[in-house]
Short mmCIF file of C-alpha atoms and ligand atoms in Angstrom, two decimals:
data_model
loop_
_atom_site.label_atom_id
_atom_site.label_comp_id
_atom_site.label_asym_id
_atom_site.label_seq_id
_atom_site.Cartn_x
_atom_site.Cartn_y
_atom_site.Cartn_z
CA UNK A 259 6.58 4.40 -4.44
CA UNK A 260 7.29 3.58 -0.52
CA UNK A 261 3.45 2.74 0.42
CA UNK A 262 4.02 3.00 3.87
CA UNK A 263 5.76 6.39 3.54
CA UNK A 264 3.24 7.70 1.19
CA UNK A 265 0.33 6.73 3.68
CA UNK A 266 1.85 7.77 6.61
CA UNK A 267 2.68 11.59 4.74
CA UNK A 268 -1.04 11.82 3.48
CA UNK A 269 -3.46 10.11 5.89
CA UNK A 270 -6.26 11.50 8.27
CA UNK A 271 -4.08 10.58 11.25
CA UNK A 272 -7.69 8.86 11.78
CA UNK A 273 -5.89 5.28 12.16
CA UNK A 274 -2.93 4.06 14.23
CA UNK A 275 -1.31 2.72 10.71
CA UNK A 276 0.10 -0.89 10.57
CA UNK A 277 3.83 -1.62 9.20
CA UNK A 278 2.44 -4.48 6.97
CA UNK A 279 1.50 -3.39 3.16
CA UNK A 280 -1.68 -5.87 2.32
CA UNK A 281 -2.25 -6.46 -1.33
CA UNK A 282 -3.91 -9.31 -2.04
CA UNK A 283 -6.47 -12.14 -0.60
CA UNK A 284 -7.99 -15.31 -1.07
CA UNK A 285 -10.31 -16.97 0.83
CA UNK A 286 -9.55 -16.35 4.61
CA UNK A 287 -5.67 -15.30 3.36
CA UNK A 288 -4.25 -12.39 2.68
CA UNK A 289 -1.30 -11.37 1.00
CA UNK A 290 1.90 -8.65 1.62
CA UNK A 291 3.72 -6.79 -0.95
CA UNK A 292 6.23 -9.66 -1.13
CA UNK A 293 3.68 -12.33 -1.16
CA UNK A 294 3.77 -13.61 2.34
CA UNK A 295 0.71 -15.27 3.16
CA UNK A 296 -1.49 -14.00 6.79
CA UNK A 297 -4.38 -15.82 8.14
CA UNK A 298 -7.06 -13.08 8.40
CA UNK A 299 -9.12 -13.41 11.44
CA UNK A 300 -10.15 -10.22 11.68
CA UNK A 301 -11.88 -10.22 8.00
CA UNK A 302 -11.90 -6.57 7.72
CA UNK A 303 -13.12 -6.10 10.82
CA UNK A 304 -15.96 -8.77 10.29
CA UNK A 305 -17.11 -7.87 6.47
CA UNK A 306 -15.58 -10.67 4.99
CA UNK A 307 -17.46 -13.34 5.95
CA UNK A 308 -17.08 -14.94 2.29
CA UNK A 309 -13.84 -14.54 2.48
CA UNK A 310 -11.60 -12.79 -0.03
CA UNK A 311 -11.67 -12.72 -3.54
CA UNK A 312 -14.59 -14.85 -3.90
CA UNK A 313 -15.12 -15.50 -7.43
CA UNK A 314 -19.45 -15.05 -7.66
CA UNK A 315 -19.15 -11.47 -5.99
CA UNK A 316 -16.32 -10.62 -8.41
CA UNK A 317 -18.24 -12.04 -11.39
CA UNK A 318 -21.68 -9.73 -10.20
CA UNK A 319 -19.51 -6.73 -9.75
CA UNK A 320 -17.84 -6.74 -13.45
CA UNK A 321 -21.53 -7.59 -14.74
CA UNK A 322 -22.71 -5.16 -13.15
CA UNK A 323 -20.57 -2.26 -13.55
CA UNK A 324 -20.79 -2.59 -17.20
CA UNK A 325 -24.67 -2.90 -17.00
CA UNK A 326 -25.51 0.32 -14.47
CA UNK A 327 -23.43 1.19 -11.92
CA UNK A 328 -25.96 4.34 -10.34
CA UNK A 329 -29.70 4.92 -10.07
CA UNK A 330 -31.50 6.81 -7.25
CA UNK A 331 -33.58 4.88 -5.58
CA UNK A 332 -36.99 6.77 -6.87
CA UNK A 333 -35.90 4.53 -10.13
CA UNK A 334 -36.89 0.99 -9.78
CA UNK A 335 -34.37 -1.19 -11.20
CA UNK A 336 -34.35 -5.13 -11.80
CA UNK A 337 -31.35 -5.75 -9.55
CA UNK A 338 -32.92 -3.91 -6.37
CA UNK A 339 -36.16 -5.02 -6.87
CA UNK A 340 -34.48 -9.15 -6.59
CA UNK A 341 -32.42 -8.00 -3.66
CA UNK A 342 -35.66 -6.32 -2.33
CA UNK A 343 -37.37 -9.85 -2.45
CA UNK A 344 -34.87 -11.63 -1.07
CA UNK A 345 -33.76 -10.07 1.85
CA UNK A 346 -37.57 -9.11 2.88
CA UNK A 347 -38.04 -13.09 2.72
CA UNK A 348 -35.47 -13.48 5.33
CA UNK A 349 -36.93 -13.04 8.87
CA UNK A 350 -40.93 -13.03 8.91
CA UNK A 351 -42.01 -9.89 10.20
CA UNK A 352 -39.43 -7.70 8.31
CA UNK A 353 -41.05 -7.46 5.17
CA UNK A 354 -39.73 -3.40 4.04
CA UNK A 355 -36.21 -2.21 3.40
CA UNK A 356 -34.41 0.69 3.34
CA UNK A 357 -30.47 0.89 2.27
CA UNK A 358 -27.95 2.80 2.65
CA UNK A 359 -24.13 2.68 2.71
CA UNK A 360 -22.58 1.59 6.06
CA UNK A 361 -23.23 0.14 9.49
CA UNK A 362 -23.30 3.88 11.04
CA UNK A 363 -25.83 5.55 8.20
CA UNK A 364 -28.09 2.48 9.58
CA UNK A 365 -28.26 3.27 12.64
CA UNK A 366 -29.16 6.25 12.02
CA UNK A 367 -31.91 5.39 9.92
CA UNK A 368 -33.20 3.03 12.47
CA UNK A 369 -33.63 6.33 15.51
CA UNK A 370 -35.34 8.35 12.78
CA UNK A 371 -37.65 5.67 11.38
CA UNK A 372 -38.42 5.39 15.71
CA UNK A 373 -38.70 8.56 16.29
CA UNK A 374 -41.13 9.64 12.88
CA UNK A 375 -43.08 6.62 13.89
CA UNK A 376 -43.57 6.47 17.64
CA UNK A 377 -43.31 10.43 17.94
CA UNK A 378 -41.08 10.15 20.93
CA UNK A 379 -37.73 11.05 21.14
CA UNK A 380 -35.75 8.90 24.04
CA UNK A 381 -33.71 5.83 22.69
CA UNK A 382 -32.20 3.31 25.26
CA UNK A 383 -28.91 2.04 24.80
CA UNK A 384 -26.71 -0.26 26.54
CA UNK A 385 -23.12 -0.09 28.16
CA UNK A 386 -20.42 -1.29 26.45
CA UNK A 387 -22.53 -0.99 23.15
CA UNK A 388 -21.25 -0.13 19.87
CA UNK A 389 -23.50 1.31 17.10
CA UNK A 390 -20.93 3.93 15.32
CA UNK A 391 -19.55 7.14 15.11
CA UNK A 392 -22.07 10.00 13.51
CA UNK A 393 -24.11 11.84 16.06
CA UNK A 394 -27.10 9.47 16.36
CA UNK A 395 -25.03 6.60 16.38
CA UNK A 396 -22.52 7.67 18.60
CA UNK A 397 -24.96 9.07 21.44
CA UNK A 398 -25.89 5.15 21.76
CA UNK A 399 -22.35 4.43 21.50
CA UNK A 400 -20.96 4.42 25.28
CA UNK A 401 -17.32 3.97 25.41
CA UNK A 402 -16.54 7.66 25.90
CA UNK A 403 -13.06 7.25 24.28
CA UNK A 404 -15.14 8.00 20.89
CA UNK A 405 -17.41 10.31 22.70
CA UNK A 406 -15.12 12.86 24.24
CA UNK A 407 -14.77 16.00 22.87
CA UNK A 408 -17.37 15.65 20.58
CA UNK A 409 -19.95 16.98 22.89
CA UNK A 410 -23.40 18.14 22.48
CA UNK A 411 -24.29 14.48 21.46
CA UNK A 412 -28.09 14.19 20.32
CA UNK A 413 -30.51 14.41 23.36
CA UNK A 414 -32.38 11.81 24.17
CA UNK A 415 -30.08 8.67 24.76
CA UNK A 416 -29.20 6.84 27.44
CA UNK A 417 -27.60 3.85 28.34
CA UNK A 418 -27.98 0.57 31.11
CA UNK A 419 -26.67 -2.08 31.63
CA UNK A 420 -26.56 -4.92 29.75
CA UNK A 421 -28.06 -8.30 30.32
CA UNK A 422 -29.78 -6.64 33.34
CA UNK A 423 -33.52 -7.06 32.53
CA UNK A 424 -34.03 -4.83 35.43
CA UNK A 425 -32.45 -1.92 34.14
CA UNK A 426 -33.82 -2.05 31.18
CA UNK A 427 -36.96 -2.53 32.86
CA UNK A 428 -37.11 0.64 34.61
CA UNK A 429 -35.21 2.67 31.96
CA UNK A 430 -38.01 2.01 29.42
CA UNK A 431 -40.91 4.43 29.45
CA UNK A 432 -44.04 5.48 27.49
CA UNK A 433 -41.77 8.36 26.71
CA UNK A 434 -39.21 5.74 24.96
CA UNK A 435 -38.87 5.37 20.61
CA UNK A 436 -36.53 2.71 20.72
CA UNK A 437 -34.29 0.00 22.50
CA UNK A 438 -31.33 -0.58 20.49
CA UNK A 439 -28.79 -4.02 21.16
CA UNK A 440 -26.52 -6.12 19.65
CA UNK A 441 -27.38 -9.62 19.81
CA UNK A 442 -23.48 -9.99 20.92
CA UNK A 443 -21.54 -6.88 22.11
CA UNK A 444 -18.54 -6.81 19.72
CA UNK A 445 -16.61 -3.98 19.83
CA UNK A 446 -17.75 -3.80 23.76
CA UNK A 447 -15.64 -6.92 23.82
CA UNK A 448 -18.04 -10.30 22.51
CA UNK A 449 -20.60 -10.68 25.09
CA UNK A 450 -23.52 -12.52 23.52
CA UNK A 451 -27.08 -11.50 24.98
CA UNK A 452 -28.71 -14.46 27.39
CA UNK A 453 -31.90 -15.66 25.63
CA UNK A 454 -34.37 -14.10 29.10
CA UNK A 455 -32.67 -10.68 28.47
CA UNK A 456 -33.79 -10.36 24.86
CA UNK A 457 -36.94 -12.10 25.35
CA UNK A 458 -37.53 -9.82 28.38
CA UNK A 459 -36.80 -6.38 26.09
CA UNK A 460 -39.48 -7.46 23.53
CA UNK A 461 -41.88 -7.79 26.18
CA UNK A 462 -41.00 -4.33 27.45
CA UNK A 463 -40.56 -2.64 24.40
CA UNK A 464 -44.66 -3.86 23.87
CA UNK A 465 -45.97 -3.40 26.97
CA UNK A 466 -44.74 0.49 26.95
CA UNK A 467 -44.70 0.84 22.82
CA UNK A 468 -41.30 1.37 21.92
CA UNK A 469 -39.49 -0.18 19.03
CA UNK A 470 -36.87 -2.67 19.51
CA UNK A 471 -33.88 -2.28 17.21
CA UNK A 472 -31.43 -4.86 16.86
CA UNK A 473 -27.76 -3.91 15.46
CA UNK A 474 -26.85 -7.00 13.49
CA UNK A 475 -24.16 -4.73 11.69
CA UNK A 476 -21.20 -7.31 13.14
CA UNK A 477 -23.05 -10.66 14.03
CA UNK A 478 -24.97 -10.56 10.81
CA UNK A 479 -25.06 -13.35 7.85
CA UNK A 480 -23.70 -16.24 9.05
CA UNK A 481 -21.93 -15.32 11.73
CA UNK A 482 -23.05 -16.17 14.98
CA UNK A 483 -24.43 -19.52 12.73
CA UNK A 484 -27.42 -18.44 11.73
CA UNK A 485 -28.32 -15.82 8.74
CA UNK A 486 -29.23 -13.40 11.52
CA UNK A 487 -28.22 -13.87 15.61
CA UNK A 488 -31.49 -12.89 16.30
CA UNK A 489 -32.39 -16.46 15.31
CA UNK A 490 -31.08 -17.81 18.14
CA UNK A 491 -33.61 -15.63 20.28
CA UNK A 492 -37.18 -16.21 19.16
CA UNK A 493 -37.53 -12.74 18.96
CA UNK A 494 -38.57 -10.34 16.05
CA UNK A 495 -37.31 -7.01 16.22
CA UNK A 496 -39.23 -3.91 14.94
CA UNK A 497 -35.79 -2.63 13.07
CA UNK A 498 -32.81 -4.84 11.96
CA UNK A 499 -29.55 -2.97 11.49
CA UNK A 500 -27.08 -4.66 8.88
CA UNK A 501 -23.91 -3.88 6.77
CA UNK A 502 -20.17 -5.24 7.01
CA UNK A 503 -20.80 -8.51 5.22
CA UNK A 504 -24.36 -7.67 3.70
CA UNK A 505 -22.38 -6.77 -0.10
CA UNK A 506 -19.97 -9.30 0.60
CA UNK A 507 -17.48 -6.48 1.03
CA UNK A 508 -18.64 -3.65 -0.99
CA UNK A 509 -20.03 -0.89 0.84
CA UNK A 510 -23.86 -1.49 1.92
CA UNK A 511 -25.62 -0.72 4.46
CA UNK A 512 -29.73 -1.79 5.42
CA UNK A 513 -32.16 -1.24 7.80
CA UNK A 514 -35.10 -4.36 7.96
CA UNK A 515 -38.20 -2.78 8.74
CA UNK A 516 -41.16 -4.05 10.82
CA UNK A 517 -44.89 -3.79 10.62
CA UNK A 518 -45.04 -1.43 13.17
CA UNK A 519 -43.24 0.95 11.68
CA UNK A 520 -45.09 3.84 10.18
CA UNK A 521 -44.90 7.33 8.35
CA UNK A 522 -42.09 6.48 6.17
CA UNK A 523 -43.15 8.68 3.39
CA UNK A 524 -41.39 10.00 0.33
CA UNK A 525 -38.32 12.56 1.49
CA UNK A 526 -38.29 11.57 5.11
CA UNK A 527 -35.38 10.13 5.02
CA UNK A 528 -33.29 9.20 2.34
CA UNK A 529 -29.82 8.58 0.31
CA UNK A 530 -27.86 9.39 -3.31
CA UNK A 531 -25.97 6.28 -3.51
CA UNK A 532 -28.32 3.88 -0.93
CA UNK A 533 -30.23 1.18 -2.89
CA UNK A 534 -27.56 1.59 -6.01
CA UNK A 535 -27.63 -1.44 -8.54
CA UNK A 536 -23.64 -1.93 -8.26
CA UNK A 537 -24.10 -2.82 -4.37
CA UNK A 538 -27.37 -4.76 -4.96
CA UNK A 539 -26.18 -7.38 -7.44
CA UNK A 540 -23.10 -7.73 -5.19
CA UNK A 541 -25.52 -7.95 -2.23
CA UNK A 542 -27.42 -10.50 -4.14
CA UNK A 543 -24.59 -12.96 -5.33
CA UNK A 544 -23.06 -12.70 -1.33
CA UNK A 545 -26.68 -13.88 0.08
CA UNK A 546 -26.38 -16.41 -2.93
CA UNK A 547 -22.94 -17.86 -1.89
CA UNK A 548 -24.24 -17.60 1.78
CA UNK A 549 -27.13 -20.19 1.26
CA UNK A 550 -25.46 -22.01 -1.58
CA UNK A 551 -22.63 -22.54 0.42
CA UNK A 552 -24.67 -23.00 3.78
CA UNK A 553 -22.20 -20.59 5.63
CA UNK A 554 -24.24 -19.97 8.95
CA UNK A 555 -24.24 -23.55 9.41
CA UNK A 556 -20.28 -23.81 8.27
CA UNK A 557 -19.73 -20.74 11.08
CA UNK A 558 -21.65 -22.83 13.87
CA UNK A 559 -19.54 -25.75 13.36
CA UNK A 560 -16.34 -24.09 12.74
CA UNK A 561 -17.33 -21.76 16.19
CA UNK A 562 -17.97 -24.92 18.09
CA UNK A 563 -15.11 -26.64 16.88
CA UNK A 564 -12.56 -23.34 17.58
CA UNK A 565 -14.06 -22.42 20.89
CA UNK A 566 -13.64 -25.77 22.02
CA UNK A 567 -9.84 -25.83 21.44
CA UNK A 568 -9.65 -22.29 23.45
CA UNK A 569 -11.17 -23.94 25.91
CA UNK A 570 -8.89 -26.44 26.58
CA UNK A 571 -5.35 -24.08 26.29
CA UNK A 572 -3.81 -23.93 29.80
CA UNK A 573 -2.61 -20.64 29.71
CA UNK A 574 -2.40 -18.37 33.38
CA UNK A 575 -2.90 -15.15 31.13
CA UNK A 576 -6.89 -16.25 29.95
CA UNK A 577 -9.47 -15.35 32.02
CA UNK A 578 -12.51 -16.00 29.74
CA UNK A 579 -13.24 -17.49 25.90
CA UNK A 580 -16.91 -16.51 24.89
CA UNK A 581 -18.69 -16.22 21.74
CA UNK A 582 -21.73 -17.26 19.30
CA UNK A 583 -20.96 -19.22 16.22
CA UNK A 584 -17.36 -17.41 14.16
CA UNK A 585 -17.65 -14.60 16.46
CA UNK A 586 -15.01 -15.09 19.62
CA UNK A 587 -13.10 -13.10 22.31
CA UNK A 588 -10.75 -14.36 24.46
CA UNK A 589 -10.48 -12.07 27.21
CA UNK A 590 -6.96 -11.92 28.69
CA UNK A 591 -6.12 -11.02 32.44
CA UNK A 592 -3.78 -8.13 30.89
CA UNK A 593 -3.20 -5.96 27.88
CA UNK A 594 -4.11 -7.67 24.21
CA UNK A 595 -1.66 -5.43 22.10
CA UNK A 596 1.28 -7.20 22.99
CA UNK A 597 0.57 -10.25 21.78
CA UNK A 598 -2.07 -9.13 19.04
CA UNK A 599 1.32 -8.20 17.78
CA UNK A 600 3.43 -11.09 18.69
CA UNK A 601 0.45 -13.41 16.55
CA UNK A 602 1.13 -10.87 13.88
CA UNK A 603 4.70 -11.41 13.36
CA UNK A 604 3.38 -15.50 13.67
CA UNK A 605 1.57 -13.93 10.62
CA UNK A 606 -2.27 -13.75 12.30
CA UNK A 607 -4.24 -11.44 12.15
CA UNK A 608 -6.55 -10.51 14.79
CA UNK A 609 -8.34 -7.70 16.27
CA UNK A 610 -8.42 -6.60 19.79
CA UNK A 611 -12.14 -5.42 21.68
CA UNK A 612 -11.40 -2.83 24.28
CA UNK A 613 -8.48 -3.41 25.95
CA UNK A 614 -8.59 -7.17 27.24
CA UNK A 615 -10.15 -8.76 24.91
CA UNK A 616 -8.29 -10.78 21.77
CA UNK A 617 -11.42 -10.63 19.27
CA UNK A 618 -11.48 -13.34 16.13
CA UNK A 619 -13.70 -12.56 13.51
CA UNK A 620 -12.66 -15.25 10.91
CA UNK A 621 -14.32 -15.30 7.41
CA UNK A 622 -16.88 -18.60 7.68
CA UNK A 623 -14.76 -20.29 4.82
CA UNK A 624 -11.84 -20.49 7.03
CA UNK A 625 -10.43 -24.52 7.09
CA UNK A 626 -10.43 -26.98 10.16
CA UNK A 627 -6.47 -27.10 8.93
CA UNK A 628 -6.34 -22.96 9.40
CA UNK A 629 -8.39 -23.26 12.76
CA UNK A 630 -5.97 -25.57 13.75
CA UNK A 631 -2.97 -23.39 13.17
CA UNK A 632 -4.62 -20.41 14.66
CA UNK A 633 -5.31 -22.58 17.91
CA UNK A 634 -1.44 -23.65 17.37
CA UNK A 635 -0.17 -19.78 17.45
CA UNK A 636 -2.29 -18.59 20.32
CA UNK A 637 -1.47 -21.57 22.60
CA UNK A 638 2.30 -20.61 21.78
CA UNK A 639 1.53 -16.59 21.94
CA UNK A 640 -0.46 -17.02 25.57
CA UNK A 641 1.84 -19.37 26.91
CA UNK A 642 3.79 -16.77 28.18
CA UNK A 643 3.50 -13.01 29.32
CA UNK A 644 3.81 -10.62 26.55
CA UNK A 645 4.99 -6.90 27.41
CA UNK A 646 4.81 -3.99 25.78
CA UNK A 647 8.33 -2.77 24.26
C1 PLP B 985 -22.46 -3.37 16.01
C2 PLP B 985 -21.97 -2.26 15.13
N1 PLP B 985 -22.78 -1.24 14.81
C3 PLP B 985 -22.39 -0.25 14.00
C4 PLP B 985 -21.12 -0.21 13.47
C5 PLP B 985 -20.71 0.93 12.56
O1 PLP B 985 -20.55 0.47 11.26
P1 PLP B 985 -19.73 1.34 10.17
O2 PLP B 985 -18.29 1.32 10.60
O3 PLP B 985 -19.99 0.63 8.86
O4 PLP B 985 -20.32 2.71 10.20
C6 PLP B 985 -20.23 -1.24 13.78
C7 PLP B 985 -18.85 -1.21 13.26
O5 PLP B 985 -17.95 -1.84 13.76
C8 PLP B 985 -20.66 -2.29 14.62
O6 PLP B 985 -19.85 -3.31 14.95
#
């Protein structure tokens, strides 16, 4: 079979497809048909923060699948109820879960749960934010390249700017359910929150008695160097979004729930595979290899250590390097896709943010000696002006 051909006769038409068949990974590599090695900094587009093929998730999965795979959540089970404990334990104030399957079905979760609770309907979002693409989420999403022609969006939403306590300030009202940020602005292209700005959006979200969600989906677990970027903040939220890395790649999603949060009662919200023992046990042996392995504190050395080097390429075409912890952009003064591709045929992968922004979302085990290398290929890439064919 020709798996390019195949793919490109069957798919969606959803994805602009790559040439390059991947079949294989290990660690923070992965692997083509022919066995030619890539250094993955784009982790599947940040869910592989253990990196590939790690042996404890693999070991939890075939355990588990021959154990019980399925079990609605009205069912307790042993390997829920130990992920239960464990991931309530991790940020004070979040002591009730709810899970799902993805970063998107969370976010949805989180505007009901505000709006059943609160009994208002507006949600605030902020520009440049991305929280997926269902309805909910994507009427807090604001890039209208995935909003256009998908109109009526869900009333209620609007959006400010960000890092403008301001704004936010007068866009909050006793008519408001919920603030929703990320902690850092990924997909918007990796703007990390200033500490006043969050600090400033609890003390609105209080004063008028909305909920403040934060959307951890992408700087979650170890990321940003700490389990949670939140933790850099001070803050607690009322609702913590998570999923990407949460399973240590299996599908998972989660919404952390706060003690303001009320009415959750049986069939007001709910989901057939969310909570399922497969996911759980692998959600339980990733948070495993992310303590045992102290990966938040791996990603805030590794971040320091990489954004440092960025710093100090002369290149004319960089106009800014910013990030928190293993989570980076360099923003360009022109077009990324050029040399996104150019670092691809240097065999790295990376992923773009909007238009201008090169975005590296490493998995946390990556080496000093693969840092290195990466820092090698960009300096080489950005010396000069790449141009679209
Ligand atoms: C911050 C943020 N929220 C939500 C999502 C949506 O997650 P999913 O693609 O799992 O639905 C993403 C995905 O990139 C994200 O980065």
């Amino acid at each position: 079979m020709n798996i390019i051909e195949t793919e490109n006769k069957y798919t969606s038409g959803l994805y602009a497809k790559q040439t390059l068949t991947i079949v294989r990974g290990q660690g923070a590599s992965l692997f083509d048909v022919d066995g030619i090695e890539y250094l993955d900094c784009a982790a599947g587009h940040g869910v592989a923060n253990l990196g590939h093929a790690h042996p404890k998730i693999a070991e939890a999965l075939f355990k588990q699948a021959s154990t019980l795979i399925t079990l609605f959540e009205s069912f307790p089970n042993d390997q829920r109820a130990a992920l239960m404990e464990k991931i309530c334990g991790l940020l004070p104030g979040l002591d009730r879960v709810f899970f799902c399957n993805s970063g998107t079905e969370a976010v949805e979760a989180s505007f009901k749960f505000s709006r059943i609770s609160t009994g208002r309907k507006n949600i605030v979002a902020a520009m440049r934010a991305f929280h997926g693409r269902t309805y909910g989420s994507l009427s807090a999403t604001f890039n209208k390249k995935y909003r256009e022609g998908f109109e009526p969006l869900v009333p209620g939403f609007c959006h400010v700017a960000y890092n403008n306590i301001e704004a936010l300030d007068k866009a909050v009202t006793d008519e408001t359910a919920a603030v929703i940020l990320e902690v850092v602005q990924g997909e918007g292209g990796v703007y990390p929150a200033n500490v006043d700005y969050i600090q400033a959006a609890r003390r609105i979200c209080d004063e008028r008695g909305a909920f403040l969600i934060v959307d951890e989906i992408q700087s979650g677990f170890g990321r940003t160097g700490r389990m949670f970027a939140i933790q850099h903040y001070g803050v607690t939220p009322d609702l913590l979004t998570c999923a990407k890395s949460l399973a240590g790649g299996v599908p998972m999603g989660a919404v952390l729930i706060g003690r303001n949060v009320k009415n959750l009662t049986p069939g007001v919200h709910g989901s057939t595979f969310g909570g399922n023992p497969l996911s759980c046990a692998a959600a339980m042996a990733a948070l495993t290899v992310i303590e045992e392995e102290g990966l938040p504190a791996q990603a805030e050395a590794k971040g320091r250590y990489l954004m440092e080097k960025l710093k100090k390429i002369e290149s004319p075409n960089i106009r800014e390097v910013r990030g928190l912890g293993l989570m980076v952009g360099i923003e360009l003064k022109q077009k990324v896709a050029p040399y996104i591709k150019a670092l691809q045929e240097k065999r790295i992968i990376v992923l773009n943010a909007g238009m201008t922004v090169i975005r590296l979302l490493p998995p946390l085990v990556i080496s000093y000696e693969q840092i290195d290398h990466l820092v090698d290929l960009l300096t080489e890439v950005l010396a000069t002006e790449q141009k679209d064919e």
